Coordinates of C-alpha atoms in Angstrom, one line a residue:
M53 CA -0.1 0.1 0.0
L54 CA 2.6 2.5 0.9
E55 CA 6.0 2.6 -0.2
I56 CA 8.9 5.2 0.6
K57 CA 12.4 5.1 -1.8
N58 CA 15.4 6.4 -0.7
L59 CA 13.8 9.7 0.8
N60 CA 15.9 12.5 2.1
L61 CA 15.0 15.5 4.1
H62 CA 16.8 18.5 5.2
Y63 CA 16.1 21.1 7.7
G64 CA 18.4 23.7 6.7
V65 CA 21.9 22.1 6.7
I66 CA 20.5 19.3 8.5
H67 CA 20.2 16.1 7.3
A68 CA 17.4 14.5 9.1
L69 CA 16.4 11.6 6.6
K70 CA 19.0 9.7 4.6
D71 CA 17.9 7.6 2.0
I72 CA 15.0 6.0 4.0
S73 CA 13.3 2.7 2.2
L74 CA 10.4 1.3 3.8
T75 CA 7.0 -0.7 2.8
V76 CA 3.6 -0.9 4.6
N77 CA 1.4 -3.5 2.8
D78 CA -2.4 -3.6 3.2
G79 CA -3.9 -4.9 6.4
E80 CA -0.7 -4.6 8.4
I81 CA 0.6 -2.9 11.5
V82 CA 4.3 -1.8 10.8
T83 CA 6.2 0.1 13.8
L84 CA 9.4 2.5 13.3
I85 CA 11.1 2.4 16.5
G86 CA 14.2 4.3 17.7
A87 CA 15.7 6.8 19.7
N88 CA 14.3 10.6 20.4
G89 CA 15.8 12.7 17.4
A90 CA 16.2 9.7 15.0
G91 CA 13.8 10.8 12.3
K92 CA 10.8 8.8 13.0
T93 CA 8.2 11.9 13.1
S94 CA 10.1 13.5 10.2
T95 CA 9.3 10.3 8.4
L96 CA 5.5 10.5 9.5
R97 CA 5.3 14.3 8.4
A98 CA 7.4 13.6 5.1
I99 CA 4.6 10.6 4.3
S100 CA 1.4 13.0 5.4
G101 CA 3.1 16.3 3.2
L102 CA 3.8 18.3 6.4
E103 CA 7.5 18.3 5.5
K104 CA 8.8 19.0 2.1
I105 CA 11.2 16.2 1.3
T106 CA 14.9 16.7 -0.7
N107 CA 14.4 14.0 -2.9
G108 CA 13.2 10.2 -3.1
E109 CA 9.3 8.9 -3.6
I110 CA 6.4 8.2 -1.4
L111 CA 3.9 6.3 -3.1
L112 CA 0.7 5.3 -2.1
D113 CA -1.3 2.3 -3.9
G114 CA 1.6 3.1 -6.7
K115 CA 0.7 6.8 -7.1
S116 CA 3.4 9.6 -6.2
M117 CA 2.6 11.8 -3.4
V118 CA 5.5 13.9 -4.1
G119 CA 4.1 17.1 -4.5
V120 CA 0.9 16.0 -3.3
P121 CA -0.4 18.9 -0.8
A122 CA -1.6 17.6 2.6
P123 CA -5.1 18.0 2.5
K124 CA -5.2 16.2 -0.5
R125 CA -3.2 13.1 0.9
V126 CA -5.8 13.0 3.7
S127 CA -8.6 12.8 0.8
M128 CA -6.4 9.9 -0.8
G129 CA -6.3 7.9 2.5
I130 CA -3.5 9.0 4.4
S131 CA -4.4 10.3 8.1
Q132 CA -2.1 11.4 10.8
V133 CA -2.7 11.2 14.7
P134 CA 0.3 13.9 15.4
E135 CA 2.3 13.3 18.5
G136 CA 0.9 15.5 21.5
R137 CA -2.6 14.8 20.1
R138 CA -3.2 18.4 19.0
I139 CA -7.0 17.9 19.3
F140 CA -9.2 21.4 19.1
P141 CA -9.6 21.9 22.8
D142 CA -12.2 24.8 22.9
M143 CA -14.2 22.4 20.4
S144 CA -16.8 19.8 21.5
V145 CA -15.7 16.1 21.2
L146 CA -18.1 16.0 18.2
E147 CA -17.0 18.9 16.5
N148 CA -13.2 17.6 17.0
L149 CA -14.3 14.3 15.4
E150 CA -17.0 16.0 13.0
M151 CA -13.4 17.8 11.8
G152 CA -11.8 14.8 11.2
A153 CA -14.9 14.3 8.3
Y154 CA -14.1 18.2 6.8
L155 CA -13.4 16.7 3.4
R156 CA -16.1 14.6 3.1
N157 CA -20.0 14.8 2.0
D158 CA -21.2 11.4 2.3
K159 CA -23.5 12.3 5.3
S160 CA -24.9 8.6 5.6
E161 CA -21.6 7.2 5.6
I162 CA -19.9 9.9 7.9
K163 CA -22.8 9.0 10.3
K164 CA -21.7 5.1 10.0
D165 CA -18.2 6.1 10.8
M166 CA -19.0 8.4 14.0
E167 CA -20.9 5.1 15.1
M168 CA -17.6 3.1 14.5
V169 CA -15.8 5.6 16.5
Y170 CA -18.4 5.6 19.3
S171 CA -17.7 1.6 19.0
H172 CA -14.0 1.5 19.5
F173 CA -13.9 4.8 21.9
P174 CA -17.4 4.4 24.1
I175 CA -16.3 7.3 26.4
L176 CA -16.3 10.0 23.7
G177 CA -20.0 8.9 23.0
I178 CA -20.7 9.5 26.5
R179 CA -18.7 12.9 26.7
N180 CA -19.5 13.9 22.8
K181 CA -20.7 17.6 24.1
Q182 CA -18.0 18.0 26.2
L183 CA -15.2 20.4 25.4
A184 CA -12.2 18.3 24.1
G185 CA -9.6 20.2 26.5
T186 CA -11.6 19.2 29.2
L187 CA -10.7 15.2 28.6
S188 CA -8.3 13.2 30.2
G189 CA -4.7 12.8 28.6
G190 CA -6.1 9.0 27.3
E191 CA -9.2 10.2 26.2
Q192 CA -7.6 13.2 24.6
Q193 CA -5.4 10.3 22.6
M194 CA -8.4 8.6 21.7
L195 CA -10.3 11.4 20.8
A196 CA -7.0 12.2 18.6
M197 CA -7.3 8.5 16.8
G198 CA -11.1 9.1 16.3
R199 CA -10.7 12.1 14.6
A200 CA -8.2 10.6 12.4
L201 CA -10.6 7.7 11.6
M202 CA -13.5 10.1 10.5
S203 CA -11.4 10.6 7.4
R204 CA -11.8 7.0 6.5
P205 CA -8.0 6.4 5.9
K206 CA -6.6 3.3 3.9
I207 CA -3.5 3.8 6.2
L208 CA -3.6 5.7 9.7
L209 CA -0.1 7.0 11.0
L210 CA 0.4 6.9 14.9
D211 CA 2.8 9.3 16.0
E212 CA 4.0 8.4 19.8
P213 CA 0.1 7.1 20.9
S214 CA 1.5 6.1 24.6
M215 CA 3.5 9.4 25.3
G216 CA 2.2 10.4 28.7
L217 CA -0.3 7.9 29.5
A218 CA -0.5 5.8 32.7
P219 CA 0.7 2.0 31.9
I220 CA -2.9 0.6 32.3
L221 CA -4.1 3.4 29.5
V222 CA -1.0 2.5 27.1
Q223 CA -2.4 -1.2 27.2
E224 CA -5.8 0.3 26.4
I225 CA -4.8 2.1 23.6
F226 CA -2.8 -0.6 21.9
N227 CA -5.5 -3.1 22.4
I228 CA -7.5 -0.4 20.4
I229 CA -4.7 -0.2 18.2
K230 CA -5.1 -3.9 17.4
L231 CA -9.2 -3.3 17.3
I232 CA -8.8 -0.9 14.4
N233 CA -6.3 -2.7 12.6
A234 CA -8.6 -5.8 12.8
T235 CA -11.7 -4.1 11.1
G236 CA -9.4 -3.2 7.9
T237 CA -7.2 0.1 8.8
T238 CA -3.6 -0.6 7.9
V239 CA -1.3 1.2 10.7
L240 CA 2.3 2.7 10.4
L241 CA 3.0 3.0 14.3
V242 CA 6.0 5.2 15.7
E243 CA 6.2 4.4 19.2
Q244 CA 9.1 4.8 22.0
N245 CA 7.6 2.2 24.1
A246 CA 9.2 -0.7 21.8
N247 CA 8.4 -3.4 23.9
M248 CA 4.5 -2.8 23.3
A249 CA 4.7 -1.9 19.8
L250 CA 6.7 -4.8 18.7
S251 CA 4.4 -7.1 20.5
I252 CA 1.2 -6.0 18.1
A253 CA 3.3 -5.1 14.9
D254 CA 3.7 -7.7 11.9
R255 CA 7.0 -6.1 10.8
G256 CA 9.2 -3.3 11.9
Y257 CA 11.9 -0.8 11.2
V258 CA 15.0 0.6 13.3
I259 CA 15.8 3.8 12.8
E260 CA 19.1 5.7 14.2
T261 CA 20.3 9.3 13.2
G262 CA 18.4 9.4 9.8
S263 CA 18.8 5.9 8.8
I264 CA 17.0 2.6 8.9
V265 CA 19.9 0.0 10.0
L266 CA 17.7 -2.6 10.9
S267 CA 14.3 -4.3 9.7
G268 CA 12.1 -7.7 10.1
T269 CA 9.1 -9.0 11.7
G270 CA 8.1 -7.6 15.0
K271 CA 9.1 -11.0 16.8
E272 CA 12.5 -10.9 15.2
L273 CA 12.9 -7.5 16.2
A274 CA 12.2 -8.1 19.5
S275 CA 14.2 -11.0 20.2
S276 CA 17.2 -9.2 18.4
E277 CA 20.2 -8.6 20.9
A278 CA 21.1 -5.5 19.3
V279 CA 17.3 -4.1 19.8
R280 CA 16.9 -5.6 23.3
K281 CA 20.0 -3.6 24.4
A282 CA 19.2 -0.5 22.7
Y283 CA 15.6 -0.2 23.0
L284 CA 14.1 -3.2 25.4
G285 CA 15.9 -2.7 28.5
G286 CA 17.8 -5.4 28.0

């Protein structure tokens, strides 16, 4: 579904991404793990069109995304849940979800997707009139994920969904990611909690200082001595 070929990205003189290549197949959960500053978020932002790449190729279902503006990429099936959630705090839960469907006009299908989001995240249905800024951190993460799902993405880009959450909520969020994937959405996951990410991922890539240094199945990476020492606390 998604193919990245020899992707390079600069911030001024800083070479942030160096010939990144990766693939995400239809129906997979693929994770990108690495230390802070390794280039994980930059990779997602390049895919979603929020950063201008220096060169390389981004293909969605074989179609080049290079030069395609970010809103058009959303309508073509790429949706990102950004690090830090970035919900609209002074809008209600319902209004935030409606913003996720901003580019759509199929009202009956939007209603179905709203019901789907509420089935994934029942608390959002209970609090749909509440201002989003008054939700807990975990609830705001659920809202950010629900908002992204309202665009009906082919691939969901998740940037650090467990950041700042209590361990019990981390488990809940990852269970929901598995459920979202099982109901038909492909996932590219960036996550510092490498143990959790690899436990649900079909495949993964390790990125260091802007370069992919290792790849394999989730199980292969979880059992790799190098990965255990660097990212799994072992």
